CSV table of C-alpha atoms and ligand atoms in Angstrom, one decimal:
chain,number,residue,atom,x,y,z
A,5,UNK,CA,83.1,-10.5,-28.9
A,6,UNK,CA,83.1,-12.2,-25.5
A,7,UNK,CA,86.0,-13.9,-23.7
A,8,UNK,CA,84.9,-17.3,-24.9
A,9,UNK,CA,85.7,-16.3,-28.5
A,10,UNK,CA,82.0,-16.4,-29.5
A,11,UNK,CA,81.3,-13.7,-32.1
A,12,UNK,CA,77.6,-12.7,-31.9
A,13,UNK,CA,74.3,-14.6,-32.0
A,14,UNK,CA,72.4,-16.2,-34.8
A,15,UNK,CA,68.6,-16.7,-34.5
A,16,UNK,CA,67.6,-19.4,-37.0
A,17,UNK,CA,64.5,-21.2,-38.0
A,18,UNK,CA,62.2,-18.2,-37.8
A,19,UNK,CA,59.7,-16.3,-39.9
A,20,UNK,CA,60.8,-12.6,-39.9
A,21,UNK,CA,58.6,-9.5,-40.2
A,22,UNK,CA,61.5,-7.3,-41.2
A,23,UNK,CA,59.6,-4.0,-41.8
A,24,UNK,CA,61.9,-3.3,-44.7
A,25,UNK,CA,60.5,-1.8,-47.9
A,26,UNK,CA,61.8,-4.6,-50.1
A,27,UNK,CA,61.3,-8.0,-48.5
A,28,UNK,CA,59.0,-7.0,-45.6
A,29,UNK,CA,58.5,-10.6,-44.7
A,30,UNK,CA,60.8,-13.7,-44.8
A,31,UNK,CA,58.9,-17.0,-44.4
A,32,UNK,CA,61.9,-19.0,-43.3
A,33,UNK,CA,65.1,-17.3,-42.4
A,34,UNK,CA,67.7,-16.3,-39.9
A,35,UNK,CA,69.5,-13.2,-38.7
A,36,UNK,CA,72.7,-12.4,-36.9
A,37,UNK,CA,73.5,-9.8,-34.3
A,38,UNK,CA,76.7,-8.9,-32.4
A,39,UNK,CA,77.4,-6.2,-29.9
A,40,UNK,CA,73.7,-5.2,-29.9
A,41,UNK,CA,73.6,-4.5,-33.6
A,42,UNK,CA,72.0,-6.6,-36.4
A,43,UNK,CA,74.7,-7.8,-38.8
A,44,UNK,CA,72.7,-9.7,-41.4
A,45,UNK,CA,69.2,-10.9,-42.2
A,46,UNK,CA,68.7,-13.8,-44.7
A,47,UNK,CA,66.4,-16.4,-46.1
A,48,UNK,CA,67.0,-20.1,-45.5
A,49,UNK,CA,69.3,-21.8,-43.1
A,50,UNK,CA,72.8,-20.6,-42.0
A,51,UNK,CA,75.8,-22.5,-43.4
A,52,UNK,CA,78.1,-24.4,-41.1
A,53,UNK,CA,80.7,-21.7,-41.5
A,54,UNK,CA,78.2,-19.0,-40.5
A,55,UNK,CA,77.4,-20.8,-37.2
A,56,UNK,CA,81.0,-21.5,-36.3
A,57,UNK,CA,82.0,-19.7,-33.1
A,58,UNK,CA,78.5,-18.1,-32.9
A,59,UNK,CA,75.8,-18.6,-30.2
A,60,UNK,CA,72.8,-20.1,-32.0
A,61,UNK,CA,69.2,-19.7,-30.9
A,62,UNK,CA,66.9,-22.2,-32.6
A,63,UNK,CA,63.6,-20.3,-33.1
A,64,UNK,CA,61.7,-23.6,-33.9
A,65,UNK,CA,59.3,-21.8,-36.2
A,66,UNK,CA,58.7,-18.7,-34.0
A,67,UNK,CA,57.8,-15.4,-35.6
A,68,UNK,CA,60.2,-12.5,-35.2
A,69,UNK,CA,59.2,-8.9,-35.5
A,70,UNK,CA,60.7,-5.5,-34.5
A,71,UNK,CA,60.1,-4.6,-30.9
A,72,UNK,CA,57.1,-2.4,-30.6
A,73,UNK,CA,57.3,1.3,-29.8
A,74,UNK,CA,54.8,3.0,-27.5
A,75,UNK,CA,54.9,6.7,-28.4
A,76,UNK,CA,52.7,8.2,-25.7
A,77,UNK,CA,52.3,7.4,-22.0
A,78,UNK,CA,52.5,8.4,-18.4
A,79,UNK,CA,54.0,5.4,-16.6
A,80,UNK,CA,54.0,7.2,-13.3
A,81,UNK,CA,50.1,6.9,-13.2
A,82,UNK,CA,50.0,3.2,-13.4
A,83,UNK,CA,48.6,2.7,-9.9
A,84,UNK,CA,45.5,4.5,-11.2
A,85,UNK,CA,44.4,1.5,-13.3
A,86,UNK,CA,40.6,1.1,-12.6
A,87,UNK,CA,40.7,3.8,-9.9
A,88,UNK,CA,38.0,5.6,-11.9
A,89,UNK,CA,36.1,4.7,-15.0
A,90,UNK,CA,33.0,5.9,-16.9
A,91,UNK,CA,33.0,9.5,-15.7
A,92,UNK,CA,33.0,12.7,-17.8
A,93,UNK,CA,36.6,13.9,-18.4
A,94,UNK,CA,36.5,16.9,-16.2
A,95,UNK,CA,35.1,15.2,-13.1
A,96,UNK,CA,37.3,12.2,-13.8
A,97,UNK,CA,40.4,14.5,-13.7
A,98,UNK,CA,39.4,16.9,-10.9
A,99,UNK,CA,37.7,14.5,-8.5
A,100,UNK,CA,39.6,11.2,-9.1
A,101,UNK,CA,43.0,11.6,-10.9
A,102,UNK,CA,44.4,14.8,-9.5
A,103,UNK,CA,43.6,14.1,-5.8
A,104,UNK,CA,45.3,10.7,-6.1
A,105,UNK,CA,48.3,12.0,-7.9
A,106,UNK,CA,48.6,14.8,-5.3
A,107,UNK,CA,49.2,12.1,-2.6
A,108,UNK,CA,51.7,10.0,-4.6
A,109,UNK,CA,55.2,10.0,-3.3
A,110,UNK,CA,58.5,8.8,-4.6
A,111,UNK,CA,57.9,5.1,-3.8
A,112,UNK,CA,54.5,5.0,-5.2
A,113,UNK,CA,55.7,6.6,-8.5
A,114,UNK,CA,58.6,4.2,-8.6
A,115,UNK,CA,56.4,1.1,-8.2
A,116,UNK,CA,53.9,2.4,-10.7
A,117,UNK,CA,56.6,2.6,-13.3
A,118,UNK,CA,58.1,-0.8,-12.5
A,119,UNK,CA,54.7,-2.3,-13.1
A,120,UNK,CA,54.3,-0.4,-16.3
A,121,UNK,CA,57.7,-1.3,-17.8
A,122,UNK,CA,57.2,-4.9,-17.0
A,123,UNK,CA,53.8,-5.0,-18.5
A,124,UNK,CA,55.1,-3.4,-21.7
A,125,UNK,CA,58.0,-5.8,-22.0
A,126,UNK,CA,55.6,-8.8,-21.5
A,127,UNK,CA,53.5,-7.7,-24.4
A,128,UNK,CA,56.3,-7.0,-26.8
A,129,UNK,CA,57.1,-3.3,-26.3
A,130,UNK,CA,60.8,-2.6,-26.4
A,131,UNK,CA,60.7,1.3,-26.6
A,132,UNK,CA,58.4,3.5,-24.6
A,133,UNK,CA,57.9,7.2,-24.1
A,134,UNK,CA,57.3,8.7,-20.7
A,135,UNK,CA,55.9,12.2,-20.4
A,136,UNK,CA,55.5,13.0,-16.7
A,137,UNK,CA,56.6,15.5,-14.1
A,138,UNK,CA,57.6,13.4,-11.1
A,139,UNK,CA,60.9,11.7,-10.2
A,140,UNK,CA,62.2,11.4,-13.7
A,141,UNK,CA,65.8,10.8,-12.6
A,142,UNK,CA,64.6,7.6,-10.8
A,143,UNK,CA,63.1,6.3,-14.0
A,144,UNK,CA,66.2,7.1,-16.0
A,145,UNK,CA,68.2,5.1,-13.5
A,146,UNK,CA,65.8,2.2,-13.7
A,147,UNK,CA,65.9,2.2,-17.5
A,148,UNK,CA,69.7,2.1,-17.5
A,149,UNK,CA,69.6,-0.8,-15.1
A,150,UNK,CA,66.7,-2.8,-16.4
A,151,UNK,CA,67.3,-2.7,-20.1
A,152,UNK,CA,64.4,-1.3,-22.1
A,153,UNK,CA,64.8,1.6,-24.6
A,154,UNK,CA,63.0,4.8,-23.5
A,155,UNK,CA,62.4,8.4,-24.6
A,156,UNK,CA,62.0,10.5,-21.5
A,157,UNK,CA,60.9,14.0,-20.7
A,158,UNK,CA,59.9,16.1,-17.8
A,159,UNK,CA,56.4,17.3,-18.7
A,160,UNK,CA,55.6,21.0,-18.0
A,161,UNK,CA,52.3,22.7,-17.1
A,162,UNK,CA,52.5,26.5,-17.4
A,163,UNK,CA,49.5,27.6,-15.3
A,164,UNK,CA,51.7,29.3,-12.8
A,165,UNK,CA,53.9,32.4,-12.3
A,166,UNK,CA,56.7,33.1,-14.7
A,167,UNK,CA,59.4,32.3,-12.1
A,168,UNK,CA,57.8,28.9,-11.5
A,169,UNK,CA,57.7,28.3,-15.3
A,170,UNK,CA,61.4,29.1,-15.5
A,171,UNK,CA,62.1,26.7,-12.6
A,172,UNK,CA,60.2,23.9,-14.4
A,173,UNK,CA,62.0,24.7,-17.7
A,174,UNK,CA,65.4,24.6,-16.0
A,175,UNK,CA,64.5,21.3,-14.4
A,176,UNK,CA,63.4,19.9,-17.8
A,177,UNK,CA,66.5,21.0,-19.6
A,178,UNK,CA,68.8,19.7,-16.8
A,179,UNK,CA,67.0,16.3,-17.0
A,180,UNK,CA,67.1,16.2,-20.8
A,181,UNK,CA,70.7,17.1,-21.2
A,182,UNK,CA,71.9,14.9,-18.3
A,183,UNK,CA,70.3,11.7,-19.6
A,184,UNK,CA,70.2,12.0,-23.4
A,185,UNK,CA,72.3,9.2,-24.8
A,186,UNK,CA,72.7,7.4,-21.5
A,187,UNK,CA,72.4,3.6,-21.1
A,188,UNK,CA,74.6,3.1,-24.2
A,189,UNK,CA,72.1,5.3,-26.2
A,190,UNK,CA,69.0,3.5,-24.9
A,191,UNK,CA,67.8,6.7,-23.3
A,192,UNK,CA,67.0,9.7,-25.4
A,193,UNK,CA,65.1,12.8,-24.3
A,194,UNK,CA,62.6,15.3,-25.5
A,195,UNK,CA,61.1,18.7,-24.4
A,196,UNK,CA,57.4,18.6,-23.4
A,197,UNK,CA,55.0,21.4,-22.9
A,198,UNK,CA,52.0,19.4,-21.5
A,199,UNK,CA,49.3,20.9,-23.8
A,200,UNK,CA,48.2,24.1,-25.4
A,201,UNK,CA,45.4,24.3,-22.8
A,202,UNK,CA,47.9,24.1,-19.9
A,203,UNK,CA,50.7,26.2,-21.4
A,204,UNK,CA,50.3,29.8,-22.5
A,205,UNK,CA,52.0,30.6,-25.8
A,206,UNK,CA,54.7,32.6,-24.1
A,207,UNK,CA,55.7,29.6,-22.1
A,208,UNK,CA,55.7,27.3,-25.1
A,209,UNK,CA,57.9,29.8,-26.9
A,210,UNK,CA,60.4,29.5,-24.1
A,211,UNK,CA,60.3,25.7,-24.3
A,212,UNK,CA,60.7,25.7,-28.0
A,213,UNK,CA,63.7,28.1,-27.8
A,214,UNK,CA,65.4,25.8,-25.3
A,215,UNK,CA,64.6,22.7,-27.5
A,216,UNK,CA,66.3,24.5,-30.4
A,217,UNK,CA,69.3,25.4,-28.3
A,218,UNK,CA,69.9,21.8,-27.1
A,219,UNK,CA,68.7,20.2,-30.3
A,220,UNK,CA,65.9,18.0,-29.0
A,221,UNK,CA,62.5,17.1,-30.4
A,222,UNK,CA,59.3,18.2,-28.8
A,223,UNK,CA,56.2,16.3,-27.5
A,224,UNK,CA,52.8,17.7,-26.5
A,225,UNK,CA,49.1,16.7,-26.2
A,226,UNK,CA,47.2,18.2,-29.2
A,227,UNK,CA,43.4,18.5,-29.8
A,228,UNK,CA,42.5,15.5,-27.7
A,229,UNK,CA,39.0,16.8,-26.8
A,230,UNK,CA,36.5,19.0,-28.6
A,231,UNK,CA,36.1,21.1,-25.5
A,232,UNK,CA,39.8,22.1,-25.3
A,233,UNK,CA,39.7,23.1,-29.0
A,234,UNK,CA,36.5,25.2,-28.5
A,235,UNK,CA,38.0,26.9,-25.5
A,236,UNK,CA,41.2,27.7,-27.4
A,237,UNK,CA,39.1,29.2,-30.2
A,238,UNK,CA,37.3,31.3,-27.6
A,239,UNK,CA,40.5,32.6,-26.1
A,240,UNK,CA,42.7,33.0,-29.2
A,241,UNK,CA,40.3,32.9,-32.1
A,242,UNK,CA,41.9,29.8,-33.8
A,243,UNK,CA,42.4,26.1,-33.4
A,244,UNK,CA,45.5,25.3,-31.2
A,245,UNK,CA,47.4,23.7,-34.1
A,246,UNK,CA,46.7,26.7,-36.4
A,247,UNK,CA,47.9,28.8,-33.5
A,248,UNK,CA,51.1,26.8,-33.2
A,249,UNK,CA,51.7,27.3,-36.9
A,250,UNK,CA,50.9,31.1,-36.7
A,251,UNK,CA,53.3,31.5,-33.8
A,252,UNK,CA,56.1,29.7,-35.8
A,253,UNK,CA,56.4,26.8,-33.4
A,254,UNK,CA,56.2,24.1,-36.1
A,255,UNK,CA,58.6,25.4,-38.6
A,256,UNK,CA,61.5,23.0,-39.1
A,257,UNK,CA,61.0,21.5,-35.7
A,258,UNK,CA,60.6,17.8,-34.8
A,259,UNK,CA,57.2,17.5,-33.0
A,260,UNK,CA,55.3,14.5,-31.8
A,261,UNK,CA,51.7,15.4,-31.2
A,262,UNK,CA,49.6,13.0,-29.1
A,263,UNK,CA,46.0,12.4,-30.0
A,264,UNK,CA,45.1,14.9,-32.7
A,265,UNK,CA,41.5,13.7,-32.5
A,266,UNK,CA,39.8,17.0,-33.5
A,267,UNK,CA,41.5,18.2,-36.6
A,268,UNK,CA,39.7,19.7,-39.6
A,269,UNK,CA,40.9,20.1,-43.2
A,270,UNK,CA,42.9,23.2,-42.3
A,271,UNK,CA,44.7,21.5,-39.5
A,272,UNK,CA,45.4,18.4,-41.7
A,273,UNK,CA,46.8,20.6,-44.3
A,274,UNK,CA,49.2,22.1,-41.8
A,275,UNK,CA,50.4,18.6,-40.8
A,276,UNK,CA,50.8,17.7,-44.4
A,277,UNK,CA,53.0,20.8,-45.0
A,278,UNK,CA,55.2,20.0,-42.0
A,279,UNK,CA,56.8,16.5,-42.4
A,280,UNK,CA,58.8,17.0,-39.2
A,281,UNK,CA,55.5,16.9,-37.3
A,282,UNK,CA,54.3,13.4,-36.3
A,283,UNK,CA,51.1,12.1,-34.7
A,284,UNK,CA,50.8,9.6,-31.9
A,285,UNK,CA,47.4,7.9,-32.3
A,286,UNK,CA,46.0,6.6,-29.0
A,287,UNK,CA,42.7,4.9,-30.0
A,288,UNK,CA,41.8,3.1,-26.8
A,289,UNK,CA,42.3,6.1,-24.6
A,290,UNK,CA,40.4,8.3,-27.0
A,291,UNK,CA,37.5,5.9,-26.9
A,292,UNK,CA,37.5,5.3,-23.1
A,293,UNK,CA,37.5,9.1,-22.3
A,294,UNK,CA,34.8,9.7,-25.0
A,295,UNK,CA,37.2,12.0,-26.8
A,296,UNK,CA,36.4,10.7,-30.3
A,297,UNK,CA,38.1,9.0,-33.2
A,298,UNK,CA,41.1,10.5,-34.9
A,299,UNK,CA,40.9,10.8,-38.7
A,300,UNK,CA,43.7,8.4,-39.3
A,301,UNK,CA,42.6,7.5,-42.8
A,302,UNK,CA,42.9,11.2,-43.9
A,303,UNK,CA,46.3,11.5,-42.3
A,304,UNK,CA,47.6,8.4,-44.0
A,305,UNK,CA,46.3,9.6,-47.4
A,306,UNK,CA,48.2,12.8,-46.8
A,307,UNK,CA,51.4,11.0,-46.0
A,308,UNK,CA,51.5,12.1,-42.3
A,309,UNK,CA,53.6,9.8,-40.1
A,310,UNK,CA,51.3,8.2,-37.5
A,311,UNK,CA,52.4,5.9,-34.7
A,312,UNK,CA,50.7,4.3,-31.7
A,313,UNK,CA,50.5,5.1,-28.1
A,314,UNK,CA,48.6,3.7,-25.1
A,315,UNK,CA,48.4,6.8,-22.9
A,316,UNK,CA,48.3,5.8,-19.2
A,317,UNK,CA,46.5,2.9,-17.7
A,318,UNK,CA,44.1,5.3,-16.1
A,319,UNK,CA,42.4,5.8,-19.5
A,320,UNK,CA,43.2,2.6,-21.4
A,321,UNK,CA,43.4,0.4,-19.1
A,322,UNK,CA,46.5,-1.5,-20.3
A,323,UNK,CA,49.8,-0.9,-22.0
A,324,UNK,CA,49.5,-3.6,-24.7
A,325,UNK,CA,50.4,-2.4,-28.2
A,326,UNK,CA,49.1,-5.6,-29.7
A,327,UNK,CA,45.6,-4.6,-28.7
A,328,UNK,CA,46.3,-1.0,-29.8
A,329,UNK,CA,47.3,-2.2,-33.3
A,330,UNK,CA,44.0,-4.2,-33.6
A,331,UNK,CA,41.8,-1.3,-32.3
A,332,UNK,CA,43.6,1.1,-34.6
A,333,UNK,CA,42.9,-1.1,-37.6
A,334,UNK,CA,39.3,-2.0,-36.7
A,335,UNK,CA,38.2,1.4,-35.5
A,336,UNK,CA,39.2,3.2,-38.7
A,337,UNK,CA,37.4,0.7,-40.9
A,338,UNK,CA,34.2,1.2,-38.9
A,339,UNK,CA,34.7,5.0,-38.8
A,340,UNK,CA,35.1,5.5,-42.5
A,341,UNK,CA,33.0,2.6,-43.6
A,342,UNK,CA,35.8,1.1,-45.5
A,343,UNK,CA,37.4,-2.3,-44.8
A,344,UNK,CA,40.5,-1.4,-46.7
A,345,UNK,CA,41.3,1.4,-44.2
A,346,UNK,CA,44.5,0.8,-42.1
A,347,UNK,CA,45.4,-2.6,-43.5
A,348,UNK,CA,47.5,-5.0,-41.3
A,349,UNK,CA,50.8,-3.9,-42.8
A,350,UNK,CA,50.0,-0.3,-41.9
A,351,UNK,CA,49.0,-1.2,-38.4
A,352,UNK,CA,52.3,-3.0,-37.9
A,353,UNK,CA,54.3,-0.1,-39.3
A,354,UNK,CA,52.4,2.2,-36.9
A,355,UNK,CA,53.5,0.1,-34.0
A,356,UNK,CA,57.1,-0.2,-35.1
A,357,UNK,CA,59.0,1.9,-37.7
A,358,UNK,CA,56.6,4.8,-37.8
A,359,UNK,CA,57.2,5.1,-34.0
A,360,UNK,CA,60.9,5.0,-34.5
A,361,UNK,CA,60.6,7.9,-37.0
A,362,UNK,CA,58.4,9.9,-34.7
A,363,UNK,CA,60.7,9.5,-31.8
A,364,UNK,CA,63.8,10.3,-33.9
A,365,UNK,CA,65.2,6.9,-33.4
A,366,UNK,CA,66.6,5.8,-36.8
A,367,UNK,CA,68.5,2.9,-35.1
A,368,UNK,CA,65.3,0.9,-34.4
A,369,UNK,CA,61.9,-0.1,-35.9
A,370,UNK,CA,62.9,-2.7,-38.5
A,371,UNK,CA,64.9,-5.9,-38.6
A,372,UNK,CA,67.8,-5.1,-40.9
A,373,UNK,CA,71.6,-4.9,-41.0
A,374,UNK,CA,72.9,-1.9,-39.1
A,375,UNK,CA,69.9,-1.5,-36.8
A,376,UNK,CA,70.0,-2.2,-33.1
A,377,UNK,CA,68.9,-5.7,-32.2
A,378,UNK,CA,65.5,-4.7,-30.6
A,379,UNK,CA,63.2,-7.6,-31.5
A,380,UNK,CA,60.5,-9.9,-30.1
A,381,UNK,CA,59.6,-13.5,-30.7
A,382,UNK,CA,56.2,-15.1,-30.8
A,383,UNK,CA,55.4,-18.8,-30.5
A,384,UNK,CA,52.6,-19.6,-33.0
A,385,UNK,CA,51.8,-22.9,-31.3
A,386,UNK,CA,48.4,-21.9,-30.0
A,387,UNK,CA,44.9,-22.4,-31.2
A,388,UNK,CA,44.0,-18.8,-32.0
A,389,UNK,CA,47.0,-18.5,-34.4
A,390,UNK,CA,46.0,-21.6,-36.6
A,391,UNK,CA,46.3,-22.1,-39.4
A,392,UNK,CA,49.5,-20.2,-39.1
A,393,UNK,CA,50.0,-19.3,-42.8
A,394,UNK,CA,49.1,-15.6,-42.7
A,395,UNK,CA,51.5,-14.1,-40.2
A,396,UNK,CA,51.0,-10.4,-41.0
A,397,UNK,CA,47.3,-10.8,-40.7
A,398,UNK,CA,47.5,-12.8,-37.4
A,399,UNK,CA,49.8,-10.2,-35.8
A,400,UNK,CA,47.1,-7.6,-36.1
A,401,UNK,CA,43.8,-9.5,-36.1
A,402,UNK,CA,44.5,-12.6,-34.0
A,403,UNK,CA,47.5,-12.1,-31.7
A,404,UNK,CA,47.3,-11.5,-28.0
A,405,UNK,CA,50.0,-9.5,-26.1
A,406,UNK,CA,50.5,-12.5,-23.9
A,407,UNK,CA,51.6,-14.6,-27.0
A,408,UNK,CA,54.9,-12.7,-27.0
A,409,UNK,CA,57.6,-15.2,-25.7
A,410,UNK,CA,61.0,-13.5,-25.9
A,411,UNK,CA,62.0,-9.8,-25.9
A,412,UNK,CA,65.4,-8.5,-26.8
A,413,UNK,CA,66.8,-4.9,-26.6
A,414,UNK,CA,70.2,-4.2,-28.0
A,415,UNK,CA,70.6,-8.0,-28.3
A,416,UNK,CA,70.1,-8.5,-24.5
A,417,UNK,CA,67.2,-10.7,-23.4
A,418,UNK,CA,64.6,-8.8,-21.3
A,419,UNK,CA,62.2,-11.8,-21.4
A,420,UNK,CA,62.8,-15.5,-22.3
A,421,UNK,CA,60.0,-18.0,-22.5
A,422,UNK,CA,57.7,-15.4,-21.0
A,423,UNK,CA,59.9,-15.0,-18.0
A,424,UNK,CA,61.1,-11.4,-17.3
A,425,UNK,CA,64.9,-11.2,-16.8
A,426,UNK,CA,65.3,-7.8,-15.1
A,427,UNK,CA,62.0,-7.6,-13.1
A,428,UNK,CA,60.6,-9.8,-10.3
A,429,UNK,CA,57.0,-10.2,-11.4
A,430,UNK,CA,55.7,-11.5,-8.1
A,431,UNK,CA,57.2,-8.6,-6.2
A,432,UNK,CA,55.8,-6.1,-8.7
A,433,UNK,CA,52.3,-7.3,-8.1
A,434,UNK,CA,52.7,-7.2,-4.3
A,435,UNK,CA,54.2,-3.7,-4.3
A,436,UNK,CA,51.6,-2.3,-6.7
A,437,UNK,CA,48.8,-3.4,-4.4
A,438,UNK,CA,50.6,-2.3,-1.2
A,439,UNK,CA,51.3,1.2,-2.6
A,440,UNK,CA,47.8,1.7,-4.1
A,441,UNK,CA,46.3,0.8,-0.7
A,442,UNK,CA,48.7,3.2,1.1
A,443,UNK,CA,47.8,6.1,-1.1
A,444,UNK,CA,44.1,5.4,-0.8
A,445,UNK,CA,44.5,5.5,3.0
A,446,UNK,CA,46.1,9.0,2.6
A,447,UNK,CA,43.1,10.1,0.7
A,448,UNK,CA,40.7,9.4,3.5
B,14,LIG,ZN1,48.6,11.7,-22.3
């Protein structure tokens, strides 16, 4: 309740993609939120009593859906958009990505992330995951100040001495425990060994033990490329996921595995047997890096929870989950020669409630009473959304990220009428270019 005596906000005159099991879609309805929490969702029009002493937003036929959830990314790399394309993965990394990242300083990383957060909000993402090793405290402060929801972690590469590993682990634990729950619960944290090919098993074991101790979920890259799987087999005799299982890393632990492109029957069985293990599907990045196509259809048939991620703009090259939903749906149909694979409802779930489950965020992902008020609004008054009858279909097969008009997190507006409320868009563009040029100068 605010000092004016207004108790909450009602959004009326909208179509609502609720994401709820029963009544997943309300053609014409309204919903109320107060103190950042959804109080009620209903069909029809609110009564005069209901709108008494309440702020009313007239949606005028807009579509409302849960804010989208980007479950894998590296925002700190956002100045690398277009820096290098169309190269084999190994030379792309060693000749282009790593030298640039090696020259990045605090300001460059800060502006990269500002650009990324703003881009995500503009295309309807309300929650993002950041897995990176640089200046994580700066990002946490920005998230608290600028309003999105974020799952943050200090990523760890273990190709170093044991004392350096311990130093990184200490830093990751300090970061995770300092910020978990901050920003009125908008920040949560995870523990993140970078990947099986960059972290020896002994180091992953140390990380897993710490995650248990502080009760946090884990995130890592898994089986992104064929080459890394082959090399793991050469070194350890088994697929990295089988290795994880043999070492007891998966048992009763909440894991989110990014990519999972190269899994066979044995590995899919393992995922099926571990419902605490979730998959972040990053179709665009997997295509651009020539990594392959994840077997999403098989995972869905086995009941494995799959959500969506963009990865960084260096391998995407955008952070638009609308596009990612569409690619996820189309790619799978083409890959398994079946137009019924990944239907629109499934693609929407992957971008919303499946992501919430994978990030251990039961408070978001659907529009229903008791959930936090993280939602987006789309104005269907444009040619490519006509006729506007089939909302669920349009969200996946016709929508553009730039159609998103309004974005709310915890009931607070982060964008209204396509205007960002907590970012200066013009300044972001200027800074991104200035810092990119500056780092390029350092590389000469
Ligand atoms: Zn990644």
